[in-house]
């Protein structure tokens, strides 16, 4: 991308699934009128598009080729991939689980790295994921690691799905979350962990508004 701006400030928000990263990142980006990168969506897109093309989730070469050829457009809170709307398809628990499998393949991460760096543009970027502060934007002036207990994350997800009218099982959700956490934390490349200079926020007992306020305070003190 021609207008990449390596000096644009970045706020990175990393942490396990269900900690509220996406909601917090969107609120900060809206408040500052900055760009937003939902890096997990990229891994979900590769997994879902790979499965649709009958590519096995460990077929590294085909998955890398897919990363290089897919036309991905984020606009108006929707995601279009090669002209097809995948907004809902990438949000299922299965898509999240498949994403964490392709995310464990180093060449896939390398291919997605280039895409991610292209999101850094003036006036600034809010990026959420697992390795935003450790690998993708290590020079970001503000790094947050947003955590919450697995139980709290499963309960939040349970309530979200129930509100959508879906029938869900809390215990199964908790197991899926713990399995995905283990895969993300234990993988050899870019494992989920706080950057050394990250502010760690445990949102287990906090509202989204409180987390957003804490991140805005950190941003004001580091970037202005
Ligand atoms: O954040 P989200 O649940 O959408 O991410 C889906 C999966 O993508 C994660 O479980 C993780 O394996 C992978 N991921 C990653 N690095 C990122 C973002 C997501 O490995 N920066």
CSV table of C-alpha atoms and ligand atoms in Angstrom, one decimal:
chain,number,residue,atom,x,y,z
A,1,UNK,CA,0.0,0.0,0.0
A,2,UNK,CA,1.5,3.3,-1.0
A,3,UNK,CA,0.3,5.5,1.8
A,4,UNK,CA,1.6,3.4,4.7
A,5,UNK,CA,2.8,5.8,7.4
A,6,UNK,CA,5.3,4.2,9.7
A,7,UNK,CA,5.2,7.2,12.0
A,8,UNK,CA,1.4,7.2,12.5
A,9,UNK,CA,0.7,6.4,16.2
A,10,UNK,CA,-0.7,2.9,17.0
A,11,UNK,CA,-2.6,1.7,20.0
A,12,UNK,CA,-2.3,-2.1,20.2
A,13,UNK,CA,-4.9,-4.1,22.2
A,14,UNK,CA,-3.9,-7.8,22.6
A,15,UNK,CA,-5.5,-10.5,24.7
A,16,UNK,CA,-7.5,-13.7,24.6
A,17,UNK,CA,-10.8,-14.1,22.8
A,18,UNK,CA,-13.8,-12.7,24.5
A,19,UNK,CA,-11.9,-10.2,26.7
A,20,UNK,CA,-13.7,-7.2,24.9
A,21,UNK,CA,-10.8,-6.2,22.7
A,22,UNK,CA,-12.9,-5.6,19.6
A,23,UNK,CA,-15.5,-3.5,21.4
A,24,UNK,CA,-12.8,-1.4,23.1
A,25,UNK,CA,-10.8,-1.0,20.0
A,26,UNK,CA,-13.8,0.2,18.0
A,27,UNK,CA,-14.7,2.7,20.7
A,28,UNK,CA,-11.2,4.1,20.9
A,29,UNK,CA,-10.9,4.3,17.1
A,30,UNK,CA,-14.3,6.1,16.9
A,31,UNK,CA,-13.4,8.6,19.7
A,32,UNK,CA,-10.1,9.5,18.0
A,33,UNK,CA,-11.3,9.2,14.4
A,34,UNK,CA,-8.4,6.7,13.8
A,35,UNK,CA,-8.2,3.6,11.6
A,36,UNK,CA,-9.1,0.2,13.0
A,37,UNK,CA,-7.5,-3.2,12.4
A,38,UNK,CA,-9.4,-6.3,13.6
A,39,UNK,CA,-6.5,-8.7,12.9
A,40,UNK,CA,-8.5,-11.7,14.1
A,41,UNK,CA,-10.9,-11.1,11.2
A,42,UNK,CA,-8.0,-11.7,8.7
A,43,UNK,CA,-7.2,-15.1,10.2
A,44,UNK,CA,-10.9,-15.9,10.3
A,45,UNK,CA,-11.2,-14.9,6.6
A,46,UNK,CA,-8.3,-17.1,5.5
A,47,UNK,CA,-9.8,-20.1,7.5
A,48,UNK,CA,-13.4,-19.7,6.2
A,49,UNK,CA,-12.3,-19.0,2.6
A,50,UNK,CA,-9.8,-22.0,2.8
A,51,UNK,CA,-12.6,-24.3,4.0
A,52,UNK,CA,-14.9,-23.0,1.3
A,53,UNK,CA,-12.2,-23.8,-1.3
A,54,UNK,CA,-11.7,-27.3,0.2
A,55,UNK,CA,-8.2,-26.4,1.4
A,56,UNK,CA,-7.1,-28.4,4.5
A,57,UNK,CA,-6.3,-26.1,7.5
A,58,UNK,CA,-2.7,-27.4,7.5
A,59,UNK,CA,-2.1,-27.0,3.8
A,60,UNK,CA,0.4,-24.1,4.3
A,61,UNK,CA,1.2,-23.4,0.7
A,62,UNK,CA,-2.4,-23.2,-0.5
A,63,UNK,CA,-3.3,-21.0,2.5
A,64,UNK,CA,-0.4,-18.6,1.8
A,65,UNK,CA,-1.5,-18.4,-1.9
A,66,UNK,CA,-5.0,-17.6,-0.7
A,67,UNK,CA,-3.7,-14.8,1.6
A,68,UNK,CA,-1.9,-13.3,-1.4
A,69,UNK,CA,-4.8,-13.5,-3.8
A,70,UNK,CA,-7.9,-12.7,-1.8
A,71,UNK,CA,-9.4,-9.2,-2.2
A,72,UNK,CA,-10.5,-8.2,1.3
A,73,UNK,CA,-12.5,-5.0,1.9
A,74,UNK,CA,-13.5,-3.7,5.3
A,75,UNK,CA,-16.2,-1.0,5.0
A,76,UNK,CA,-19.2,0.2,7.0
A,77,UNK,CA,-18.7,-2.6,9.6
A,78,UNK,CA,-19.0,-5.3,6.9
A,79,UNK,CA,-16.3,-7.5,5.3
A,80,UNK,CA,-16.3,-8.4,1.6
A,81,UNK,CA,-14.0,-11.1,0.3
A,82,UNK,CA,-13.7,-11.3,-3.4
A,83,UNK,CA,-17.0,-9.5,-3.6
A,84,UNK,CA,-18.8,-11.8,-1.2
A,85,UNK,CA,-20.1,-10.7,2.2
A,86,UNK,CA,-18.5,-12.8,4.9
A,87,UNK,CA,-19.4,-10.6,7.9
A,88,UNK,CA,-21.5,-13.2,9.7
A,89,UNK,CA,-19.8,-16.3,8.4
A,90,UNK,CA,-16.5,-15.4,10.0
A,91,UNK,CA,-18.0,-14.7,13.4
A,92,UNK,CA,-19.0,-18.3,14.4
A,93,UNK,CA,-17.2,-20.2,17.1
A,94,UNK,CA,-16.1,-22.8,14.5
A,95,UNK,CA,-14.6,-20.0,12.4
A,96,UNK,CA,-12.7,-18.8,15.5
A,97,UNK,CA,-11.4,-22.3,16.1
A,98,UNK,CA,-10.4,-22.8,12.5
A,99,UNK,CA,-8.7,-19.4,12.6
A,100,UNK,CA,-6.5,-20.4,15.5
A,101,UNK,CA,-5.4,-23.5,13.5
A,102,UNK,CA,-4.3,-21.5,10.4
A,103,UNK,CA,-2.8,-18.9,12.8
A,104,UNK,CA,-0.3,-21.4,14.1
A,105,UNK,CA,1.4,-21.8,10.7
A,106,UNK,CA,4.4,-19.4,10.5
A,107,UNK,CA,4.2,-18.8,6.6
A,108,UNK,CA,0.5,-17.8,7.0
A,109,UNK,CA,1.4,-15.4,9.7
A,110,UNK,CA,4.1,-13.9,7.6
A,111,UNK,CA,1.7,-13.4,4.6
A,112,UNK,CA,-0.8,-11.7,6.9
A,113,UNK,CA,1.9,-9.5,8.5
A,114,UNK,CA,2.2,-7.5,5.3
A,115,UNK,CA,-1.5,-7.0,5.1
A,116,UNK,CA,-1.6,-5.8,8.7
A,117,UNK,CA,1.2,-3.3,8.4
A,118,UNK,CA,-0.8,-1.6,5.5
A,119,UNK,CA,-3.4,-0.5,8.0
A,120,UNK,CA,-1.0,1.9,9.7
A,121,UNK,CA,-2.1,5.3,8.3
A,122,UNK,CA,-2.4,8.9,9.6
A,123,UNK,CA,-3.9,10.1,11.8
A,124,UNK,CA,-3.4,6.8,13.7
A,125,UNK,CA,-4.4,3.2,14.1
A,126,UNK,CA,-6.1,1.0,16.8
A,127,UNK,CA,-5.1,-2.6,16.2
A,128,UNK,CA,-6.5,-5.6,18.1
A,129,UNK,CA,-5.3,-9.2,18.1
A,130,UNK,CA,-2.8,-11.5,19.8
A,131,UNK,CA,0.5,-10.2,18.6
A,132,UNK,CA,-0.1,-6.5,17.7
A,133,UNK,CA,2.2,-5.2,20.4
A,134,UNK,CA,4.8,-8.0,20.3
A,135,UNK,CA,5.3,-8.6,16.6
A,136,UNK,CA,3.3,-6.5,14.2
A,137,UNK,CA,3.7,-3.0,15.7
A,138,UNK,CA,6.5,-3.4,18.3
A,139,UNK,CA,7.1,0.4,18.3
A,140,UNK,CA,3.5,1.3,19.2
A,141,UNK,CA,3.5,4.1,21.8
A,142,UNK,CA,0.5,2.5,23.6
A,143,UNK,CA,0.2,-1.2,24.2
A,144,UNK,CA,-2.7,-2.8,26.1
A,145,UNK,CA,-3.1,-6.4,27.1
A,146,UNK,CA,-6.7,-7.0,27.9
A,147,UNK,CA,-7.4,-10.1,29.9
A,148,UNK,CA,-10.4,-11.6,31.7
A,149,UNK,CA,-11.0,-15.0,33.4
A,150,UNK,CA,-12.1,-17.8,31.0
A,151,UNK,CA,-15.3,-18.1,32.9
A,152,UNK,CA,-16.2,-14.4,32.5
A,153,UNK,CA,-15.4,-14.6,28.8
A,154,UNK,CA,-17.5,-17.7,28.3
A,155,UNK,CA,-20.4,-16.0,30.2
A,156,UNK,CA,-20.2,-12.9,28.0
A,157,UNK,CA,-20.2,-14.9,24.8
A,158,UNK,CA,-23.1,-17.0,26.1
A,159,UNK,CA,-25.2,-13.9,26.8
A,160,UNK,CA,-24.3,-12.4,23.3
A,161,UNK,CA,-25.4,-15.6,21.6
A,162,UNK,CA,-28.5,-16.0,23.7
A,163,UNK,CA,-29.5,-12.4,22.9
A,164,UNK,CA,-29.2,-13.3,19.2
A,165,UNK,CA,-31.7,-16.1,19.9
A,166,UNK,CA,-29.2,-18.9,19.5
A,167,UNK,CA,-29.3,-22.0,21.7
A,168,UNK,CA,-25.9,-22.3,23.4
A,169,UNK,CA,-24.3,-24.4,26.1
A,170,UNK,CA,-22.1,-22.5,28.6
A,171,UNK,CA,-19.9,-25.5,29.4
A,172,UNK,CA,-19.2,-26.2,25.7
A,173,UNK,CA,-18.4,-22.5,25.2
A,174,UNK,CA,-16.0,-22.6,28.1
A,175,UNK,CA,-14.3,-25.7,26.8
A,176,UNK,CA,-13.9,-24.1,23.3
A,177,UNK,CA,-12.5,-20.9,24.8
A,178,UNK,CA,-10.0,-22.9,26.9
A,179,UNK,CA,-8.9,-25.0,24.0
A,180,UNK,CA,-8.4,-21.9,21.7
A,181,UNK,CA,-6.5,-20.1,24.5
A,182,UNK,CA,-4.2,-23.0,24.9
A,183,UNK,CA,-3.5,-23.2,21.2
A,184,UNK,CA,-2.9,-19.4,21.0
A,185,UNK,CA,-0.6,-19.3,24.1
A,186,UNK,CA,1.4,-22.4,23.4
A,187,UNK,CA,2.2,-22.0,19.7
A,188,UNK,CA,5.8,-21.5,18.7
A,189,UNK,CA,5.4,-18.4,16.6
A,190,UNK,CA,3.9,-15.1,18.0
A,191,UNK,CA,2.2,-16.8,21.0
A,192,UNK,CA,-0.4,-14.8,22.9
A,193,UNK,CA,1.5,-12.9,25.7
A,194,UNK,CA,1.7,-9.4,26.9
A,195,UNK,CA,4.5,-7.2,25.3
A,196,UNK,CA,7.0,-6.2,28.0
A,197,UNK,CA,5.9,-2.6,27.9
A,198,UNK,CA,2.1,-3.4,27.8
A,199,UNK,CA,-0.4,-2.1,30.3
A,200,UNK,CA,-2.2,-5.1,31.6
A,201,UNK,CA,-5.9,-4.6,32.2
A,202,UNK,CA,-8.0,-7.4,33.7
A,203,UNK,CA,-11.6,-6.7,32.6
A,204,UNK,CA,-13.2,-9.5,34.6
A,205,UNK,CA,-14.8,-7.1,37.0
A,206,UNK,CA,-14.9,-4.0,34.7
A,207,UNK,CA,-17.5,-2.6,32.4
A,208,UNK,CA,-16.6,-1.8,28.8
A,209,UNK,CA,-16.9,1.9,29.6
A,210,UNK,CA,-14.3,1.5,32.4
A,211,UNK,CA,-11.9,-0.3,30.1
A,212,UNK,CA,-12.3,2.4,27.4
A,213,UNK,CA,-11.7,5.1,30.0
A,214,UNK,CA,-8.5,3.4,31.2
A,215,UNK,CA,-7.2,3.1,27.6
A,216,UNK,CA,-8.0,6.7,26.8
A,217,UNK,CA,-6.1,7.8,29.9
A,218,UNK,CA,-3.1,5.8,28.8
A,219,UNK,CA,-3.4,7.2,25.3
A,220,UNK,CA,-3.6,10.8,26.5
A,221,UNK,CA,-0.5,10.4,28.7
A,222,UNK,CA,1.6,8.8,25.9
A,223,UNK,CA,0.4,10.4,22.7
A,224,UNK,CA,-1.8,13.3,23.7
B,1,LIG,O1,-9.6,-12.3,17.9
B,1,LIG,P1,-10.3,-13.4,17.1
B,1,LIG,O2,-11.1,-14.3,18.0
B,1,LIG,O3,-11.1,-12.9,16.0
B,1,LIG,O4,-9.1,-14.3,16.5
B,1,LIG,C1,-9.3,-15.6,16.0
B,1,LIG,C2,-8.1,-16.4,16.0
B,1,LIG,O5,-7.1,-15.8,15.2
B,1,LIG,C3,-7.4,-16.4,17.4
B,1,LIG,O6,-7.9,-17.4,18.2
B,1,LIG,C4,-5.9,-16.5,17.1
B,1,LIG,O7,-5.6,-17.9,16.9
B,1,LIG,C5,-5.8,-15.9,15.7
B,1,LIG,N1,-5.2,-14.5,15.8
B,1,LIG,C6,-3.8,-14.5,15.9
B,1,LIG,N2,-3.2,-13.3,15.9
B,1,LIG,C7,-3.9,-12.2,15.9
B,1,LIG,C8,-5.3,-12.2,15.8
B,1,LIG,C9,-5.9,-13.4,15.8
B,1,LIG,O8,-3.1,-15.5,15.9
B,1,LIG,N3,-3.2,-11.0,15.8
